[in-house]
Amino acid sequence: MESFNSLIIKTRTSVFFGYLSSICLVILATLLCELLSFFFLPVNLLMIYLLTVLFTALKLGFEPAIAAVSLSGFVYNYLYVSPRFDFNFLDKEYIATYFGLFVTGAVISSLVTKVAERAEALRIREAETSCLYSLSRKLAVSGNTESILQSVVSNVEESIKSPIALFLAQNDQLGIAAVSSQLALDQEEVDIANWSYQQNSTAGYGTESFNKGKLIFFPLRTVSRTLGVLVIEFDERLVFTYDQLYRLAEAFAAQTAMALERVNLSTLAEQAHILQSRQNLERALLNSVSHDLRSPLSTITGVLSSILDSGENLNEQVRKELLENAKDEAARLNRFVGNLLDLTRLEAGSTVLKMEPCDVQDLIGCSLAAIDRKLKGRDVNVMLAENLPMVPMDLVLMNQVIINLLDNAIKYSPILSAIQISAHCTSDNLVLRVVDAGAGVPEYELKKIFEKFYRIPEPESVKGTGLGLSICNGIVEAHSGKIRAENLKDGGFAVTIEIPLFGAVMEKETINVT
Amino acid sequence: MSLESRGIVSTRVLVVDDEPAIQKFLRSVLVAEGFTLNVTDNGKSALSAAVLFKPDIILLDLGLPDIDGVEVIKRIREWSAVPIIVLSVREQEGDKVKALDAGADDYLTKPFGMAELLARVRVALRRFVQASDPVFRSLDLEVDLARRRVTVKGEEVQLTPTEYELLRFMVTHAGKVITHNQILMQLWGVAYVDQRQVLRVNISNLRQKIEEDASRPRYIATEPGVGYRFCSLS
């Protein structure tokens, strides 16, 4: 970006200096003419004066150029129109020459100064634009209020060289949010900022209200409301005219307001999203609790009341069936409550992992033992790689993971189909895999199954809580591990877990205390 | 069949639980089994009942309103070796270990079934009527404690001295849960209490030698987060 220091604006050059310089230039031109008068006819010396006028117009502006052309005419008459060293305004030749010189000089001056002004205006415009552009670029990447305020302050300080302060409103109370170090605001100025905020109108230097000080106050307006006030100091010694500064600062205020509004809106949107997902979750929780707690309770209540009311009329076989049913439902209720507690604890972060090097075979063994009754004689193929190391993990929690995976495998695969558990190590991870012969999960739902209360729609007969896999996910994540599900090409469904070895691996052989 | 059929005096059970529904359930079931019952709902009265009622076994809930259950166990253990079975919920692994290390004999996770409760009570009481038979048998496994000989399906198994000591300690406490600390203290002494991986490796090796399928052990069951239990099967 072109620095504004280089923008020496013509209007800043004093008028007096302009005229003085033009006189000096004419004197210089005359000295040159005196030297050249030995070689050239006086008529040709006019060109020297015209060049001087052109130069004056280019560098000093229109009025000094007109002064220069007038003066040149008189000097030319005095020196080169005979008699020398005397005025002769009646010479016809001279009148024509003077008229020609003046018109040419005036036209050239006017054209040249117009071009110069336009170029100057373009330069200013371009500098302003690039100034705003650099601000908007910085603002676009600012994700929060603090970084926006910081960008604005640093940008203004850098490009305009003016001290700046930003007020932001919170609950209709205006407070200083960011301020340049060289700017100290007194109470009166804070009051003006408040007024500007309340009235939603510009105030300060050069405006209609509170125009005594050097500060200008711009409200940060958005379509719907005012967010705060931008305060900037005007200093005549600086490169900008008041109008330019005003225009720039106004644009800065608009940009700042927009950026702040954008951040506000995105925060709101995020909150709305969080709220929405929390509501969804709560709805799912309520549905799940009402369904998963009530349905076993109604079975148990039904069984108990039927036995209480008409137990004598039921034959032994029916009674036993009813009671077994009630017992299973009670167990299911217990599992659900356990799952719910596990999940709540995991999410609340109150689960502290007890990491200890564990025997993977032992892990699988206890999981199988815990779920033995449900397996009902199914084949479980355990495939362990040779020389598996001791892997650091929380055995109780990982046990829960394997139990949940096996439980799913049992529920979602054909009765009596085999289940496979395998374990091996890569250089960094322990890889555990549970494979069943079930129909799997539609591809687009593979990720969802780790979400809370998610249940695949089919088969409906399966009684689940939709919590098992999300608990697995929570526990594996707590171990800094990964869990993923996939449908296998030739049928079946696999869940794979990776648990980092953390290097703290002990070969079984190295420990053998006897 | 009640446990009382052989004895003249019925077994005295002290139940300490502050939940009326559980009290009621235990009372009806245990009385039906022929036990003599004393039920209290707090730690202080449990301590005095342990003296006055002279129970043969105590069923103790860990979450008592006044004194911590583990504290109750410690105070009783100061003067009595009466079997204590802790009743707890699943989520209290840490408390279970504390209770067992404080001297409790076993634990039951709520909710539990009747058969489970009676089995644990039997195992806990058996300590007092230990058979003098030096040969321990469970399914295909035979441990001859007198001759330090272990056979599986009649074939002798070669164990290291540590493995044998481990197995001996476990079979003499068959049916009961044993914590890591208890085993480490017994086999290696106080200095090894933190060396659980040593224990895990030995358990793993022992399983390879005596279990048919070490991935689905029948004898040495792991109680996750607590310890091990040797399952006595017939």
XYZ file of C-alpha atoms in Angstrom:
748
model
C 0.000 0.000 0.000
C 1.264 3.441 -0.829
C 1.999 5.297 2.343
C 0.003 8.406 2.962
C 3.185 10.262 3.885
C 4.020 10.600 0.224
C 0.747 12.286 -0.453
C 1.769 15.848 -0.207
C -1.382 17.526 -1.203
C -1.155 20.650 -3.253
C -3.725 22.605 -1.278
C -1.417 22.424 1.695
C 1.208 24.568 -0.089
C 0.465 28.079 0.961
C -0.779 30.555 -1.617
C 1.973 33.004 -0.746
C 4.666 30.411 -1.385
C 3.097 29.682 -4.764
C 3.222 33.277 -5.979
C 6.701 33.845 -4.585
C 7.948 30.731 -6.345
C 6.365 31.815 -9.616
C 8.114 35.206 -9.407
C 11.419 33.474 -8.704
C 10.910 31.188 -11.688
C 10.209 34.158 -13.972
C 13.406 35.838 -12.715
C 15.370 32.673 -13.429
C 13.837 32.461 -16.907
C 14.802 36.114 -17.544
C 18.415 35.447 -16.564
C 18.473 32.514 -18.975
C 16.967 34.670 -21.729
C 19.661 37.332 -21.174
C 22.311 34.684 -21.756
C 20.605 33.278 -24.826
C 19.732 36.668 -26.305
C 23.186 36.715 -27.944
C 22.283 33.704 -30.032
C 18.526 33.900 -30.607
C 16.002 36.365 -31.820
C 13.814 37.856 -29.040
C 10.751 36.090 -30.483
C 12.261 32.718 -29.713
C 12.971 33.735 -26.122
C 9.196 33.695 -25.599
C 9.414 29.918 -25.618
C 11.590 30.031 -22.485
C 8.828 31.950 -20.707
C 6.159 29.561 -21.962
C 8.158 26.624 -20.590
C 8.409 28.449 -17.258
C 4.643 28.927 -17.211
C 4.126 25.263 -18.026
C 6.450 24.227 -15.199
C 4.727 26.592 -12.785
C 1.322 25.227 -13.685
C 2.549 21.677 -13.200
C 4.181 22.243 -9.870
C 2.443 25.223 -8.288
C -1.049 25.300 -9.724
C -3.236 27.450 -11.844
C -3.105 30.856 -10.117
C 0.707 31.086 -9.806
C 0.901 30.062 -13.468
C -1.404 32.940 -14.463
C 0.738 35.284 -12.353
C 3.839 33.933 -14.090
C 2.423 34.439 -17.588
C 1.337 38.019 -16.782
C 4.693 38.881 -15.293
C 6.549 37.257 -18.199
C 4.650 39.513 -20.636
C 5.725 42.623 -18.801
C 9.348 41.560 -18.455
C 9.486 40.584 -22.098
C 8.173 44.015 -23.060
C 10.636 45.730 -20.772
C 13.694 43.873 -22.078
C 13.111 42.674 -25.601
C 10.575 45.027 -27.161
C 12.413 48.104 -28.334
C 13.233 50.364 -26.769
C 15.123 48.079 -24.412
C 14.741 48.886 -20.722
C 11.508 50.683 -21.318
C 7.786 49.754 -21.704
C 6.174 50.109 -25.062
C 2.604 48.860 -24.934
C 1.573 50.439 -28.198
C 3.660 48.249 -30.475
C 1.184 46.230 -32.582
C 3.591 43.330 -32.802
C 3.894 43.237 -29.048
C 0.128 43.337 -28.437
C -0.288 40.306 -30.670
C 2.666 38.548 -29.013
C 1.389 39.335 -25.505
C -2.133 38.192 -26.338
C -0.788 34.951 -27.826
C 1.537 34.354 -24.874
C -1.233 34.981 -22.323
C -3.865 32.806 -24.003
C -1.425 29.960 -24.616
C -0.079 30.211 -21.059
C -3.577 30.284 -19.542
C -4.812 27.345 -21.583
C -1.719 25.277 -20.860
C -1.920 26.133 -17.157
C -5.543 25.229 -16.912
C -5.074 21.922 -18.717
C -1.949 20.973 -16.841
C -3.340 21.789 -13.412
C -6.532 19.886 -14.169
C -4.546 16.826 -15.139
C -2.371 17.169 -12.067
C -5.402 17.571 -9.803
C -7.073 14.569 -11.309
C -3.935 12.488 -10.850
C -3.713 13.695 -7.280
C -7.361 12.871 -6.654
C -6.828 9.439 -8.120
C -3.839 8.856 -5.912
C -5.812 9.837 -2.838
C -8.745 7.718 -3.861
C -6.483 4.790 -4.496
C -4.706 5.230 -1.200
C -8.040 5.400 0.615
C -9.291 2.356 -1.199
C -6.215 0.326 -0.458
C -6.406 1.468 3.144
C -9.982 0.228 3.413
C -9.160 -2.876 1.484
C -6.399 -3.825 3.840
C -8.719 -3.237 6.779
C -11.523 -5.281 5.318
C -9.104 -8.047 4.500
C -7.915 -8.127 8.089
C -11.463 -7.960 9.374
C -12.566 -10.812 7.160
C -10.184 -13.180 8.907
C -10.930 -11.889 12.399
C -13.006 -14.472 14.144
C -13.801 -12.652 17.335
C -14.450 -9.197 18.726
C -10.989 -8.764 20.231
C -9.151 -9.441 16.999
C -11.502 -7.102 15.112
C -10.819 -4.274 17.540
C -7.117 -4.935 17.344
C -7.083 -4.922 13.541
C -9.014 -1.669 13.402
C -6.767 0.134 15.856
C -3.522 -1.072 14.303
C -4.758 -0.385 10.791
C -5.856 3.161 11.557
C -2.674 3.933 13.446
C -0.610 2.617 10.547
C -2.406 4.193 7.627
C -3.912 7.437 8.932
C -1.358 8.006 11.696
C -4.194 9.254 13.881
C -4.920 8.070 17.395
C -8.174 6.149 17.600
C -10.502 4.800 20.274
C -13.326 2.280 19.998
C -16.290 2.145 22.331
C -18.559 -0.868 22.394
C -21.991 -1.088 23.930
C -22.905 -3.921 26.238
C -26.437 -3.996 27.600
C -26.801 -0.421 26.375
C -23.766 0.676 28.430
C -20.910 2.133 26.444
C -17.392 1.115 27.458
C -13.938 1.641 25.989
C -13.011 -1.504 24.117
C -9.753 -0.477 22.472
C -7.700 2.707 22.391
C -4.408 3.963 20.937
C -1.736 4.486 23.533
C -1.239 8.139 22.641
C -4.900 8.983 23.182
C -6.183 9.801 26.649
C -9.900 10.445 26.859
C -11.361 12.625 29.574
C -14.835 12.337 31.061
C -16.259 15.007 28.769
C -15.121 13.106 25.700
C -16.569 9.887 27.058
C -19.841 11.762 27.521
C -19.745 12.923 23.909
C -19.187 9.333 22.817
C -22.239 8.346 24.853
C -24.253 11.114 23.248
C -23.131 10.013 19.798
C -24.138 6.436 20.651
C -27.501 7.392 22.096
C -28.367 9.789 19.262
C -26.826 7.518 16.636
C -25.230 10.584 15.077
C -21.774 11.873 14.266
C -20.295 14.406 16.696
C -17.111 16.329 17.402
C -14.755 18.424 15.304
C -16.295 19.794 12.123
C -19.783 18.524 12.877
C -22.801 20.301 14.278
C -22.509 19.041 17.818
C -19.695 19.192 20.373
C -17.281 20.599 17.810
C -14.826 22.237 20.211
C -12.238 19.467 20.565
C -10.054 17.688 18.033
C -11.939 14.420 18.172
C -14.567 13.169 15.746
C -17.121 10.594 16.881
C -18.676 8.101 14.477
C -21.422 5.741 15.653
C -20.859 2.114 14.586
C -24.136 1.570 12.780
C -25.635 -1.620 11.489
C -28.987 -2.025 9.850
C -30.784 -2.777 13.072
C -28.825 -1.053 15.820
C -25.779 0.873 16.933
C -22.937 -1.245 18.313
C -20.627 1.452 19.638
C -18.622 4.516 18.687
C -15.390 5.016 16.762
C -13.396 8.047 17.908
C -10.596 9.507 15.805
C -8.413 12.551 16.325
C -8.041 15.133 13.579
C -4.671 16.823 13.384
C -4.038 19.525 10.731
C -0.346 18.749 10.688
C -1.114 15.341 9.300
C -1.314 14.500 5.633
C -5.090 14.344 5.395
C -7.500 17.144 4.932
C -10.501 17.119 7.179
C -12.796 15.900 4.415
C -10.542 13.014 3.539
C -10.134 11.978 7.114
C -13.861 12.245 7.695
C -14.650 10.129 4.665
C -12.076 7.511 5.581
C -13.075 7.328 9.211
C -16.703 7.009 8.249
C -15.870 4.097 5.976
C -13.756 2.551 8.742
C -16.659 2.836 11.143
C -18.993 1.159 8.670
C -16.521 -1.690 8.092
C -15.957 -2.165 11.793
C -19.671 -2.224 12.493
C -20.193 -4.812 9.800
C -17.410 -7.045 11.063
C -18.658 -6.821 14.644
C -22.162 -7.634 13.537
C -20.900 -10.602 11.569
C -19.134 -11.978 14.645
C -22.205 -11.359 16.789
C -24.432 -13.146 14.339
C -22.120 -16.110 13.984
C -21.909 -16.407 17.780
C -25.681 -16.347 17.928
C -25.916 -18.931 15.189
C -23.452 -21.144 17.015
C -25.400 -20.822 20.240
C -28.594 -21.603 18.408
C -26.937 -24.659 16.923
C -25.693 -25.836 20.312
C -29.096 -25.222 21.816
C -30.718 -27.100 18.978
C -28.446 -30.101 19.326
C -28.887 -30.037 23.091
C -32.621 -29.968 22.644
C -32.390 -32.833 20.202
C -30.272 -34.738 22.673
C -32.637 -34.002 25.509
C -35.548 -35.140 23.427
C -33.670 -38.315 22.552
C -32.776 -38.789 26.213
C -36.366 -38.330 27.314
C -37.636 -40.675 24.636
C -35.017 -43.208 25.530
C -35.559 -42.915 29.271
C -39.290 -43.135 28.953
C -39.045 -46.077 26.594
C -36.127 -47.968 28.092
C -37.101 -47.461 31.698
C -40.826 -47.845 31.275
C -41.026 -50.883 29.090
C -39.085 -53.196 31.399
C -40.937 -51.705 34.345
C -44.272 -52.410 32.743
C -43.251 -55.992 32.058
C -42.084 -56.464 35.632
C -45.183 -54.794 37.052
C -47.392 -56.875 34.794
C -45.731 -60.138 35.773
C -45.757 -59.373 39.482
C -49.370 -58.227 39.561
C -50.589 -61.201 37.551
C -48.843 -63.568 39.942
C -50.096 -61.663 42.983
C -53.675 -61.510 41.717
C -54.099 -64.889 40.127
C -50.965 -66.829 40.929
C -52.915 -69.913 42.024
C -54.656 -70.172 38.679
C -51.453 -70.185 36.671
C -49.725 -73.461 36.112
C -46.127 -73.896 37.200
C -44.770 -73.666 33.616
C -46.468 -70.326 32.864
C -45.491 -68.887 36.212
C -41.869 -69.751 35.674
C -41.877 -68.229 32.191
C -43.427 -65.035 33.468
C -40.920 -64.713 36.269
C -37.960 -65.396 33.994
C -39.240 -62.717 31.674
C -39.471 -60.261 34.574
C -35.973 -61.149 35.680
C -34.537 -60.543 32.198
C -36.275 -57.201 32.025
C -34.898 -56.227 35.410
C -31.421 -57.090 34.184
C -32.012 -54.963 31.115
C -33.109 -52.073 33.296
C -29.936 -52.443 35.323
C -27.814 -52.384 32.194
C -29.546 -49.285 30.953
C -29.017 -47.415 34.199
C -25.372 -48.521 34.206
C -24.911 -47.314 30.646
C -26.550 -44.018 31.387
C -24.308 -43.512 34.414
C -21.186 -44.491 32.467
C -22.004 -42.085 29.717
C -22.839 -39.232 32.046
C -19.601 -39.752 33.905
C -17.570 -39.926 30.697
C -19.165 -36.765 29.416
C -18.821 -34.912 32.658
C -15.138 -35.808 32.513
C -15.299 -37.266 36.003
C -13.995 -40.624 34.837
C -10.350 -40.892 35.799
C -8.591 -43.572 33.832
C -6.610 -46.082 35.856
C -4.002 -46.864 33.251
C -2.093 -50.042 33.911
C -0.283 -52.412 31.589
C -2.867 -55.099 30.836
C -2.852 -58.531 29.309
C -4.978 -58.362 26.174
C -5.945 -61.999 26.486
C -7.164 -61.291 30.002
C -9.193 -58.345 28.724
C -10.946 -60.516 26.157
C -11.327 -63.349 28.653
C -13.179 -61.278 31.199
C -15.398 -59.707 28.603
C -16.373 -63.135 27.333
C -16.963 -64.376 30.867
C -19.210 -61.401 31.613
C -21.358 -62.016 28.572
C -21.194 -65.817 28.669
C -24.887 -66.293 29.444
C -25.958 -64.220 26.462
C -23.673 -66.071 24.100
C -25.877 -69.142 24.583
C -23.261 -71.438 23.176
C -22.317 -69.363 20.140
C -18.887 -69.879 18.651
C -16.469 -67.124 19.487
C -13.182 -67.239 17.629
C -10.471 -65.462 19.518
C -7.444 -64.727 17.380
C -4.513 -63.213 19.199
C -1.242 -62.318 17.537
C 1.836 -64.019 18.966
C 3.646 -62.182 21.744
C 1.150 -59.436 22.338
C 2.701 -56.919 24.713
C 1.141 -55.632 27.908
C -0.842 -52.587 26.807
C -1.525 -49.646 29.111
C -5.273 -49.192 29.556
C -8.046 -48.971 32.106
C -9.078 -52.610 32.267
C -12.501 -51.975 33.773
C -13.485 -49.462 31.101
C -11.981 -51.361 28.173
C -13.749 -54.435 29.447
C -16.979 -52.454 29.154
C -16.078 -51.564 25.556
C -15.527 -55.183 24.542
C -18.680 -56.294 26.365
C -20.731 -53.669 24.538
C -19.262 -54.664 21.178
C -19.922 -58.338 21.834
C -23.409 -57.508 23.030
C -24.096 -55.707 19.747
C -22.573 -58.531 17.756
C -24.924 -60.966 19.490
C -27.954 -58.741 18.986
C -27.415 -57.848 15.351
C -26.251 -61.120 13.841
C -28.124 -64.348 13.103
C -28.575 -66.710 16.035
C -25.736 -69.231 16.236
C -23.552 -67.396 13.708
C -19.950 -67.126 14.875
C -18.366 -64.011 16.343
C -14.715 -63.195 15.894
C -12.429 -61.186 18.154
C -8.902 -60.473 17.069
C -6.008 -58.490 18.470
C -2.670 -57.488 17.018
C -0.207 -54.668 17.344
C 1.072 -52.148 14.857
C 4.136 -50.094 15.687
C 2.085 -47.564 17.676
C -1.250 -49.160 18.411
C -3.048 -52.150 19.759
C -5.723 -53.061 17.236
C -8.794 -54.884 18.523
C -11.488 -56.027 16.170
C -14.895 -57.564 16.734
C -16.531 -59.079 13.653
C -20.018 -60.538 13.366
C -22.011 -62.067 10.533
C -24.817 -59.528 10.799
C -26.299 -57.441 8.031
C -24.300 -54.424 9.163
C -25.352 -50.808 8.971
C -26.193 -48.698 5.903
C -23.021 -46.906 4.779
C -24.401 -43.427 5.390
C -25.212 -44.313 8.979
C -21.820 -45.786 9.854
C -20.692 -42.652 11.650
C -24.022 -42.033 13.343
C -23.967 -45.276 15.243
C -21.444 -43.791 17.669
C -23.831 -40.967 18.495
C -25.893 -41.035 21.626
C -29.300 -42.706 21.510
C -28.802 -43.694 17.912
C -30.334 -47.000 16.983
C -30.332 -48.510 13.553
C -33.962 -48.800 12.528
C -33.766 -52.517 11.721
C -34.340 -55.029 13.150
C -37.040 -53.738 15.408
C -37.104 -56.736 17.658
C -33.674 -55.828 19.009
C -33.778 -54.208 22.402
C -31.003 -51.684 22.724
C -30.532 -48.401 24.445
C -28.584 -46.630 21.725
C -25.918 -45.975 24.313
C -23.543 -48.911 23.976
C -21.459 -47.645 21.072
C -21.364 -44.069 22.251
C -19.960 -45.341 25.544
C -17.379 -47.333 23.594
C -16.545 -44.212 21.662
C -16.213 -42.168 24.839
C -13.973 -44.716 26.535
C -11.755 -45.253 23.494
C -11.397 -41.506 23.050
C -10.471 -41.174 26.707
C -7.649 -43.615 25.894
C -6.612 -41.341 22.993
C -7.665 -44.156 20.710
C -9.923 -44.479 17.709
C -12.998 -46.531 16.966
C -14.591 -47.166 13.598
C -17.219 -49.403 12.085
C -17.342 -50.930 8.639
C -19.410 -53.292 6.575
C -17.313 -56.110 5.244
C -17.234 -56.850 1.509
C -18.233 -60.456 1.793
C -20.920 -59.837 4.418
C -20.634 -59.117 8.084
C -19.897 -56.127 10.191
C -16.707 -55.120 11.985
C -15.849 -52.627 14.681
C -12.160 -51.809 15.012
C -10.510 -50.121 17.974
C -7.028 -48.708 18.078
C -5.420 -47.956 21.414
C -2.046 -46.251 21.464
C 0.761 -48.257 23.049
C 2.475 -45.080 24.281
C 5.761 -46.895 23.967
C 5.294 -48.089 27.552
C 5.108 -51.645 26.393
C 6.515 -54.540 28.278
C 7.329 -57.807 26.665
C 5.796 -60.548 28.738
C 9.062 -62.420 28.658
C 11.011 -59.659 30.324
C 9.035 -59.965 33.530
C 9.413 -63.287 35.110
C 9.951 -63.011 38.771
C 10.241 -66.412 40.344
C -31.766 -77.334 51.089
C -30.908 -75.121 53.990
C -27.437 -74.841 55.377
C -28.892 -75.675 58.729
C -29.814 -79.213 58.001
C -26.540 -80.467 59.460
C -26.216 -78.133 62.424
C -28.267 -77.742 65.522
C -27.846 -74.032 65.938
C -28.949 -71.911 62.997
C -26.374 -69.632 61.342
C -26.619 -66.022 62.546
C -26.535 -63.351 59.863
C -26.126 -59.627 60.529
C -27.541 -57.548 57.687
C -26.408 -53.900 57.531
C -28.228 -51.926 54.850
C -30.148 -48.680 55.062
C -32.497 -49.482 52.183
C -35.827 -50.827 53.578
C -36.668 -52.686 50.361
C -33.352 -54.539 50.376
C -33.755 -55.289 54.084
C -37.156 -56.757 53.431
C -35.927 -58.844 50.521
C -32.914 -60.197 52.426
C -35.024 -60.878 55.473
C -37.636 -62.921 53.664
C -35.102 -64.907 51.652
C -32.586 -65.564 54.423
C -35.235 -66.488 56.997
C -36.741 -68.905 54.494
C -33.260 -70.472 54.190
C -33.268 -71.026 57.938
C -30.855 -68.290 59.008
C -31.290 -66.267 62.181
C -31.297 -62.612 61.266
C -30.434 -59.264 62.791
C -31.017 -56.244 60.571
C -29.627 -52.752 61.207
C -29.469 -49.691 59.026
C -26.375 -47.826 60.214
C -22.704 -48.323 61.044
C -22.856 -47.628 64.786
C -25.586 -50.142 65.532
C -23.781 -52.577 63.201
C -20.649 -52.309 65.363
C -22.576 -52.966 68.560
C -24.594 -55.737 66.941
C -21.314 -57.375 65.858
C -20.489 -57.633 69.574
C -23.897 -58.433 71.063
C -25.531 -60.521 68.315
C -22.319 -62.522 67.659
C -23.072 -63.092 63.962
C -21.527 -65.960 62.006
C -21.479 -63.773 58.893
C -22.104 -60.103 58.118
C -23.697 -58.704 54.951
C -22.591 -55.089 54.824
C -23.695 -52.311 52.490
C -20.857 -49.854 51.836
C -23.012 -46.733 51.631
C -24.136 -46.248 55.198
C -25.605 -43.000 56.515
C -23.226 -42.550 59.459
C -19.895 -44.395 59.259
C -18.119 -45.358 56.041
C -18.547 -49.082 55.346
C -14.784 -49.588 54.979
C -14.320 -48.056 58.428
C -16.863 -50.506 59.865
C -14.874 -53.400 58.401
C -11.610 -52.088 59.894
C -13.128 -51.722 63.381
C -14.652 -55.195 63.310
C -11.371 -56.677 62.058
C -9.603 -55.208 65.109
C -11.105 -57.946 67.232
C -13.029 -60.382 65.048
C -12.427 -62.608 62.030
C -16.146 -63.027 61.275
C -16.743 -63.375 57.487
C -17.947 -60.119 55.939
C -19.590 -59.898 52.512
C -19.823 -56.419 51.069
C -22.893 -55.380 49.089
C -22.092 -52.681 46.550
C -23.082 -51.277 43.192
C -21.075 -51.787 40.037
C -19.582 -48.340 39.885
C -17.608 -48.637 43.112
C -14.576 -50.705 42.042
C -12.266 -48.562 44.157
C -14.429 -48.975 47.246
C -14.648 -52.719 46.720
C -10.879 -53.024 46.665
C -10.597 -50.873 49.781
C -13.181 -52.989 51.560
C -11.470 -56.245 50.554
C -8.052 -54.948 51.539
C -9.536 -53.822 54.855
C -10.534 -57.415 55.525
C -13.860 -58.059 53.835
C -14.106 -61.616 52.545
C -16.067 -61.047 49.370
C -18.402 -58.717 47.611
C -21.704 -58.889 45.787
C -22.721 -56.398 43.154
C -26.243 -55.049 43.399
C -28.593 -56.075 41.972
C -27.854 -59.720 42.745
C -29.861 -62.908 42.587
C -30.682 -65.252 45.406
C -28.530 -68.106 44.105
C -25.510 -65.818 43.885
C -26.008 -64.543 47.426
C -26.348 -68.010 48.906
C -23.307 -69.269 46.987
C -21.157 -66.452 48.345
C -22.434 -66.953 51.858
C -21.586 -70.650 51.621
C -18.067 -69.967 50.356
C -17.474 -67.414 53.097
C -18.685 -69.791 55.805
C -16.740 -72.738 54.421
C -13.484 -71.220 55.653
C -14.501 -72.297 59.125
C -15.229 -75.865 58.205
C -12.296 -76.381 55.848
C -11.885 -79.915 54.690
C -8.691 -81.620 55.662
C -8.426 -83.211 52.215
C -5.063 -82.043 50.857
C -6.116 -82.632 47.262
C -8.115 -79.870 45.577
C -10.230 -80.872 42.585
C -12.138 -78.785 40.086
C -13.212 -80.280 36.765
C -10.042 -81.614 35.133
C -7.707 -79.828 37.510
C -6.145 -81.493 40.514
C -3.854 -79.757 42.955
C -2.217 -82.002 45.490
C -1.209 -79.580 48.202
C 0.729 -82.169 50.191
C 2.882 -83.349 47.285
C 2.975 -80.035 45.404
C 1.692 -81.791 42.306
C -0.637 -80.244 39.719
C -2.363 -82.309 37.038
C -4.762 -81.429 34.247
C -6.730 -84.341 32.835
C -4.396 -86.611 34.753
C -1.251 -85.205 33.144
C 1.245 -83.476 35.335
C 1.842 -79.782 34.655
C 5.246 -78.211 35.265
C 4.876 -74.965 37.166
C 7.543 -72.550 38.330
C 7.708 -72.151 42.110
C 5.962 -68.769 41.829
C 3.193 -70.175 39.673
C 2.657 -73.001 42.104
C 2.507 -70.657 45.085
C 0.048 -68.492 43.192
C -2.126 -71.461 42.349
C -1.942 -72.794 45.898
C -2.960 -69.438 47.335
C -5.871 -69.230 44.943
C -7.238 -72.729 45.399
C -7.104 -72.390 49.157
C -9.331 -69.345 48.724
C -11.439 -70.905 45.996
C -14.721 -69.123 45.289
C -13.569 -65.979 47.010
C -12.328 -62.851 45.353
C -8.686 -62.000 46.109
C -7.322 -58.547 45.442
C -4.060 -57.861 43.647
C -2.599 -56.511 46.859
C -3.493 -59.594 48.843
C -1.751 -61.872 46.362
C 1.300 -59.633 46.021
C 1.666 -59.356 49.798
C 1.305 -63.095 50.258
C 3.680 -64.166 47.493
C 6.259 -61.436 47.178
C 5.900 -59.294 50.278
C 5.230 -55.632 50.915
C 7.946 -54.420 48.545
C 6.088 -55.828 45.554
C 2.689 -54.337 46.218
C 3.036 -51.977 43.246
C 4.317 -54.636 40.857
C 0.997 -55.661 39.381
C 2.434 -56.468 35.973
C 4.526 -59.178 37.656
C 1.288 -60.693 38.917
C -0.435 -60.302 35.548
C 2.374 -62.062 33.728
C 2.330 -64.936 36.199
C -1.451 -65.239 35.964
C -1.167 -65.233 32.198
C 1.492 -67.949 32.254
C -0.485 -70.012 34.753
C -3.554 -69.816 32.553
C -1.582 -71.012 29.540
C -0.599 -74.071 31.552
C -3.814 -75.060 33.312
C -6.626 -73.618 31.209
C -7.873 -75.414 28.132
C -8.431 -72.068 26.373
C -6.595 -69.203 28.048
C -8.875 -66.710 26.295
C -11.898 -68.207 28.023
C -10.532 -69.265 31.392
C -12.669 -71.580 33.481
C -10.605 -71.600 36.657
C -8.940 -68.245 37.115
C -11.506 -65.498 36.542
C -10.458 -61.879 36.429
C -12.599 -59.456 38.398
C -11.826 -56.279 36.493
C -10.432 -53.555 38.684
C -10.569 -55.745 41.794
C -8.532 -58.927 41.516
C -9.050 -62.593 40.733
C -11.400 -65.340 41.750
C -10.628 -69.027 41.538
C -13.760 -70.789 40.377
C -14.360 -74.075 42.060
C -16.414 -76.219 39.716
C -17.564 -79.750 40.022
